[in-house]
Coordinates of N, CA and C in Angstrom, one line a residue:
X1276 N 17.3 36.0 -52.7 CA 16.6 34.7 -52.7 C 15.3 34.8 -53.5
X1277 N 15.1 34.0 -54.5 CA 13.7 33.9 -55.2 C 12.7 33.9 -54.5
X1278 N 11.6 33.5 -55.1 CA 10.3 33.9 -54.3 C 9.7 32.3 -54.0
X1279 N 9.9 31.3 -54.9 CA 9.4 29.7 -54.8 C 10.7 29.5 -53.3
X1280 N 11.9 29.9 -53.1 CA 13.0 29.2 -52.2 C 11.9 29.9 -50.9
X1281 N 12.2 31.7 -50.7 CA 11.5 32.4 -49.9 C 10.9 31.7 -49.0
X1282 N 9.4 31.4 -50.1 CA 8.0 31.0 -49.8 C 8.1 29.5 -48.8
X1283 N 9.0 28.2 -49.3 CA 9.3 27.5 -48.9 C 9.8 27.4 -47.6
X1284 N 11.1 28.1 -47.3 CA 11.6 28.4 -45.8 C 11.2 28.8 -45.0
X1285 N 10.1 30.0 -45.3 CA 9.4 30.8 -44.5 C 8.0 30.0 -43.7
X1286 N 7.6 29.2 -45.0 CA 6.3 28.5 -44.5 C 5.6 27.2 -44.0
X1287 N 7.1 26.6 -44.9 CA 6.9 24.9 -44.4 C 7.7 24.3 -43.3
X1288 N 7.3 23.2 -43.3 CA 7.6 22.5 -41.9 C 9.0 22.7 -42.0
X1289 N 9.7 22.8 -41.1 CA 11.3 22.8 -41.3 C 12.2 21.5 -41.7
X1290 N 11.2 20.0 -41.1 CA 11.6 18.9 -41.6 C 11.1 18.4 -42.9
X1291 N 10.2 18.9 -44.0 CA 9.6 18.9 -45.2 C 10.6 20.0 -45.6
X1292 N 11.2 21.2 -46.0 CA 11.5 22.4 -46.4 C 12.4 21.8 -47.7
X1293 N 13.7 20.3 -47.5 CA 14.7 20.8 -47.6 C 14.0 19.4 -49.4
X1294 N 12.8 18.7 -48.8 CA 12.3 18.3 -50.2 C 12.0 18.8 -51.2
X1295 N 10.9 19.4 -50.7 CA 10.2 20.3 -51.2 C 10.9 21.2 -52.2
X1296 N 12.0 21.8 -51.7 CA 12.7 22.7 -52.5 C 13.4 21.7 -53.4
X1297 N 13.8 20.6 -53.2 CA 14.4 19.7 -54.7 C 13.4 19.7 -55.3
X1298 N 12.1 19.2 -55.0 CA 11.3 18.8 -55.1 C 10.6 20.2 -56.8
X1299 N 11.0 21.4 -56.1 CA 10.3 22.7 -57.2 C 11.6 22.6 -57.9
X1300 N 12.8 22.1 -57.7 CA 13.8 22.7 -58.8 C 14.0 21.6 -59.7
X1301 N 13.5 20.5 -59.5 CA 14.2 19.7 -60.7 C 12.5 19.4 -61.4
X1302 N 12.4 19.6 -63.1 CA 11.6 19.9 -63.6 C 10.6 18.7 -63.3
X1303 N 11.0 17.2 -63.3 CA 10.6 15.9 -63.2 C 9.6 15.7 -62.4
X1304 N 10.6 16.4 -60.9 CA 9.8 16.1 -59.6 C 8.8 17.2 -59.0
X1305 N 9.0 18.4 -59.8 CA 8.3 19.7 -59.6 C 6.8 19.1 -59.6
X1306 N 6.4 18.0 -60.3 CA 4.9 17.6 -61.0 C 4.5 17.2 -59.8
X1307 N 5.3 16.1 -59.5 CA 5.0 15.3 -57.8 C 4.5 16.1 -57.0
X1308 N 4.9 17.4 -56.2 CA 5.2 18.7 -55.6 C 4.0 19.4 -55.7
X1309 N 3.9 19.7 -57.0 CA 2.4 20.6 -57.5 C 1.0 19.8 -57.2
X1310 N 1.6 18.3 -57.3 CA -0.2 17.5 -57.5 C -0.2 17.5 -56.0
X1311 N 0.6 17.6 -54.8 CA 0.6 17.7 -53.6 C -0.2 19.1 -52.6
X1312 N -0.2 19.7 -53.9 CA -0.6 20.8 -53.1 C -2.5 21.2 -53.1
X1313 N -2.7 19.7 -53.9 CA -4.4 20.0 -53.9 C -4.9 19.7 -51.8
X1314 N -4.1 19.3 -51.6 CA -4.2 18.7 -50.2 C -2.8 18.6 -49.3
X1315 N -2.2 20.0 -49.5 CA -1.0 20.1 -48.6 C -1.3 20.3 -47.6
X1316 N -0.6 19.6 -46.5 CA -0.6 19.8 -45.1 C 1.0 19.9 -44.7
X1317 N 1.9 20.6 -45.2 CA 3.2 20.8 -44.5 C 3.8 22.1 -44.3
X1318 N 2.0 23.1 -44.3 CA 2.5 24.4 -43.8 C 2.6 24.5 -42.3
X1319 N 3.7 25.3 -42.1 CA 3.9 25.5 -40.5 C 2.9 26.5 -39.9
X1320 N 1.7 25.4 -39.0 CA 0.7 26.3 -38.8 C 1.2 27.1 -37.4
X1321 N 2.2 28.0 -37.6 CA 2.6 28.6 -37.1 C 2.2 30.3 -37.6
X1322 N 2.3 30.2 -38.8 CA 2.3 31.0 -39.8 C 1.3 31.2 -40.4
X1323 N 0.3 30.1 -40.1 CA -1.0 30.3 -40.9 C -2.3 31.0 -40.4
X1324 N -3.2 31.7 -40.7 CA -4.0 32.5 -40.5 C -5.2 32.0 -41.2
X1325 N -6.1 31.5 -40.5 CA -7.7 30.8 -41.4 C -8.2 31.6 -41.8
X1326 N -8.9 32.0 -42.5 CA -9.8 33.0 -43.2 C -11.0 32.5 -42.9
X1327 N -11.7 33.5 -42.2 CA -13.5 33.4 -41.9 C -14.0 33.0 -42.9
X1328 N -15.3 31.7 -43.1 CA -15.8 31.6 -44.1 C -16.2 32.8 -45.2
X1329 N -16.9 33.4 -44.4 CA -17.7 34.5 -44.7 C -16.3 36.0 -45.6
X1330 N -15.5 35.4 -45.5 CA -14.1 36.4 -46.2 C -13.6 35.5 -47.5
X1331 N -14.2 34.1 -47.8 CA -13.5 33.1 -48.8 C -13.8 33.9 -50.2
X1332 N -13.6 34.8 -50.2 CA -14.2 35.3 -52.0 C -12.6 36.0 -52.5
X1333 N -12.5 36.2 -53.6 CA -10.9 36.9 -54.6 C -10.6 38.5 -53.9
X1334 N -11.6 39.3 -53.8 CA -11.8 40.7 -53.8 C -11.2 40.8 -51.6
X1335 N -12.3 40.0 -51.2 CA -12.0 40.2 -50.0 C -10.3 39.2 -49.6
X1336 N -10.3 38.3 -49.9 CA -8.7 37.6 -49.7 C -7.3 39.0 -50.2
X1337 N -7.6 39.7 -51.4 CA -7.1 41.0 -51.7 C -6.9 41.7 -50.9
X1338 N -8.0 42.4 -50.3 CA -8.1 43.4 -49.4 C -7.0 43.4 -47.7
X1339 N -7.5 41.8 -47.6 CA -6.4 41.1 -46.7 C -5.1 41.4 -46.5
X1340 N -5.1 40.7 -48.0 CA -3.5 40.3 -48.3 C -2.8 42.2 -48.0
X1341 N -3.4 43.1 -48.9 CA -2.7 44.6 -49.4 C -2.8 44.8 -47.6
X1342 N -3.5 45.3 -46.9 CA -3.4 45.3 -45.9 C -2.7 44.7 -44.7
X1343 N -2.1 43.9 -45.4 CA -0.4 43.1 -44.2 C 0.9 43.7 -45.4
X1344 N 0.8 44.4 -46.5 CA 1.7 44.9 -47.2 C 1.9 44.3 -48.7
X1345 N 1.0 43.2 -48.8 CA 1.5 42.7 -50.3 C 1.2 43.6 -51.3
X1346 N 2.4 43.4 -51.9 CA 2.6 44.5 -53.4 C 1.5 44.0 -54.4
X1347 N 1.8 44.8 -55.7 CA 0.7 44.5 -56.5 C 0.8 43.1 -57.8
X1348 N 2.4 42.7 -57.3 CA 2.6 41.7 -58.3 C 3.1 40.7 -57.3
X1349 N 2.6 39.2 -57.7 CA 3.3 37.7 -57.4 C 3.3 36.8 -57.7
X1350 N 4.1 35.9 -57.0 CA 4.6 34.5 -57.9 C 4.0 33.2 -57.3
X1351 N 3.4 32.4 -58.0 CA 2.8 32.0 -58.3 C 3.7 30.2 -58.0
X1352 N 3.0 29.0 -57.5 CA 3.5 27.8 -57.8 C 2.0 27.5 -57.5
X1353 N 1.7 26.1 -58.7 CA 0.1 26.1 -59.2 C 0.1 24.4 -59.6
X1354 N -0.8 24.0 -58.9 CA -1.0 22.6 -59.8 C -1.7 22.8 -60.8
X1355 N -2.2 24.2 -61.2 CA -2.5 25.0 -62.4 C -1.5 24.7 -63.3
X1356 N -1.1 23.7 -64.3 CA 0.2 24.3 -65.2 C -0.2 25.6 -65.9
X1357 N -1.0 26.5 -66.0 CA -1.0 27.3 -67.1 C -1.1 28.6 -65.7
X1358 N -0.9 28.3 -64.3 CA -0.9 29.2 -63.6 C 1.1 29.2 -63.0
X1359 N 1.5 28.0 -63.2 CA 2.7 27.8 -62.3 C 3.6 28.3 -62.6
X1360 N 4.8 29.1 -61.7 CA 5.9 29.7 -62.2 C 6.0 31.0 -62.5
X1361 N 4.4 31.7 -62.4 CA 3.8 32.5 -63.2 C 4.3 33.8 -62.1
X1362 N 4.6 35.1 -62.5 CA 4.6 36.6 -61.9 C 3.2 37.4 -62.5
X1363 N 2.2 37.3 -61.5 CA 1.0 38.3 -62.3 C 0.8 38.9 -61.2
X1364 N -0.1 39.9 -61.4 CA -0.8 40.9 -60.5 C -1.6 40.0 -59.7
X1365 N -1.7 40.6 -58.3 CA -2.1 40.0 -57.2 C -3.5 39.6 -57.5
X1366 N -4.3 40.8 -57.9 CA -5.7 40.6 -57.9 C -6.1 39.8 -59.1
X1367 N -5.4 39.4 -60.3 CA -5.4 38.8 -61.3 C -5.6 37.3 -60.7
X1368 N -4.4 37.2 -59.9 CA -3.8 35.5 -59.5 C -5.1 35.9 -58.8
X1369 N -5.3 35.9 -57.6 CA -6.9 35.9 -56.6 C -7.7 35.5 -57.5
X1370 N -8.3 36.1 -58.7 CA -9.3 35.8 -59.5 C -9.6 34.2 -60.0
X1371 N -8.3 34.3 -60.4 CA -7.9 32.6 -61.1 C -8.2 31.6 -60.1
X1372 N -7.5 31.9 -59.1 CA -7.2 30.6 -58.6 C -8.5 30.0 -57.1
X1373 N -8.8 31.4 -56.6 CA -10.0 31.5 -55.5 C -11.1 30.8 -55.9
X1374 N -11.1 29.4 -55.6 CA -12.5 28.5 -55.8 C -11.8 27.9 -57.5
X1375 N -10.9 27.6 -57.6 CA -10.4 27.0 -58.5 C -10.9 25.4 -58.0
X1376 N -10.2 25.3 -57.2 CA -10.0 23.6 -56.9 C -8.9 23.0 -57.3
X1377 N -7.4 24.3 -57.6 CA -6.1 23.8 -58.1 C -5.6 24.1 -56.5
X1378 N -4.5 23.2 -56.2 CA -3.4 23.6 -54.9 C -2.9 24.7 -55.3
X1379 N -2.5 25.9 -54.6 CA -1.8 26.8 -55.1 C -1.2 27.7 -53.9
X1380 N -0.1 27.9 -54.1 CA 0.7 28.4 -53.2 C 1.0 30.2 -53.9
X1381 N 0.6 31.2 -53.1 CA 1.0 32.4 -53.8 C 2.0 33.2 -53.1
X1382 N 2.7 33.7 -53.6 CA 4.2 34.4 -52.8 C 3.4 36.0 -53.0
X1383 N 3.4 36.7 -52.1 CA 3.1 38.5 -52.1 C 4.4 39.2 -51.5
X1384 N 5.1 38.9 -50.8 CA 6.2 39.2 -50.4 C 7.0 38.0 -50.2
X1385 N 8.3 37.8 -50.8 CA 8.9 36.6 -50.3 C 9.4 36.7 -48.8
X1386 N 9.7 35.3 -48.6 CA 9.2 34.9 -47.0 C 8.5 35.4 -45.9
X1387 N 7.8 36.8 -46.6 CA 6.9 37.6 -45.6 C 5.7 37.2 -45.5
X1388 N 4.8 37.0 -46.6 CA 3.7 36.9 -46.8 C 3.0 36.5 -48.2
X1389 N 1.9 35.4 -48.0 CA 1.8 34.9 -49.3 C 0.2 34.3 -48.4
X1390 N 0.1 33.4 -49.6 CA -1.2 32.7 -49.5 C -1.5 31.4 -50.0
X1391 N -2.2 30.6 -49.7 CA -2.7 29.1 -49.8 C -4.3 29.0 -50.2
X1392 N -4.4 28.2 -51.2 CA -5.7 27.8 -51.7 C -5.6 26.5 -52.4
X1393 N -6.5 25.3 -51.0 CA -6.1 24.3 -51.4 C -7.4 23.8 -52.4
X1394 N -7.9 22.3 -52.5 CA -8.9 21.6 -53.0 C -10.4 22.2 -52.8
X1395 N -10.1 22.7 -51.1 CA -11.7 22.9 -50.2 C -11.2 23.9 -50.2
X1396 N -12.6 24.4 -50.4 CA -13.5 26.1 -49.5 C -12.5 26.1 -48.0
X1397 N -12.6 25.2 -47.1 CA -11.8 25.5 -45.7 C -10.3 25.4 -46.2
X1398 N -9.5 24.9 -47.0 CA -8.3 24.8 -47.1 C -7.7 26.3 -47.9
X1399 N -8.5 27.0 -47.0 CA -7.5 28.5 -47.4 C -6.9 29.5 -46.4
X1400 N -5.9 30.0 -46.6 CA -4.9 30.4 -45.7 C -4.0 31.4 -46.1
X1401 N -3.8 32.7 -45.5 CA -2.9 33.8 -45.4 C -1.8 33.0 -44.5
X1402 N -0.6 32.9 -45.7 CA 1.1 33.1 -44.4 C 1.2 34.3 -44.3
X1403 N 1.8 34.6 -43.1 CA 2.7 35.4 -42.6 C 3.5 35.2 -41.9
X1404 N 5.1 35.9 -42.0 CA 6.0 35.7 -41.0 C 6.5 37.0 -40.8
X1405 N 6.7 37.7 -40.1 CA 7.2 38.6 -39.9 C 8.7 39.1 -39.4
X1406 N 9.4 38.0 -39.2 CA 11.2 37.6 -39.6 C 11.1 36.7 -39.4
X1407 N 11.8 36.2 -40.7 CA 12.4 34.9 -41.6 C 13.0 34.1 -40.5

């Protein structure tokens, strides 16, 4: 399983899931999808984990992320176009996108663990699931 399908099943609402994924595969409606993510609300806060203000920076969200297991490379879905689609090193993507002000969804392990960084400072968020 890819890492955009993964990320999707593992983290969104189960009644949003089955859009969403048309929604990233057909090139058209991917755009729709991505401009949604400056202010997505269809993660299953089941899975979500707020990050202390005081932890909102690239370096510390890292340290996070490596310490629940994420590898050193991931994939990326970005209302960034010059970020989306993208496989970079973890701490690379953190850098970009942390206080960007792009939606961004990051995969660290598919369906295991990834991360959210929406519009706002408060809209940031470690997924985790620990079986799919």
């Amino acid at each position: 399983m890819d890492h955009e399908t993964a990320l999707i099943n593992a983290f969104v609402l189960p009644a949003k899931r089955e859009r969403a994924l048309d929604q990233l595969a057909n090139h058209k409606r991917r755009r729709k999808f991505l401009e949604s993510l400056y202010h997505y609300r269809d993660l299953d806060p089941r899975y979500r984990i707020d990050i202390a203000p005081a932890d909102q920076q690239a370096e510390t969200i890292f340290s996070l992320l490596t310490k629940r297991g994420a590898s050193a490379q991931c994939h990326l879905i970005s209302s960034d176009r010059n970020l989306d689609g993208f496989d970079i090193a973890l701490s690379d993507a953190l850098a970009k996108v942390v206080g960007l002000g792009e939606g961004t969804l990051v995969s660290c392990i598919p369906g295991r663990l990834g991360y959210f960084e929406g519009e706002s400072p408060g809209d940031r968020f470690i997924l985790e699931r620990t079986a799919p």
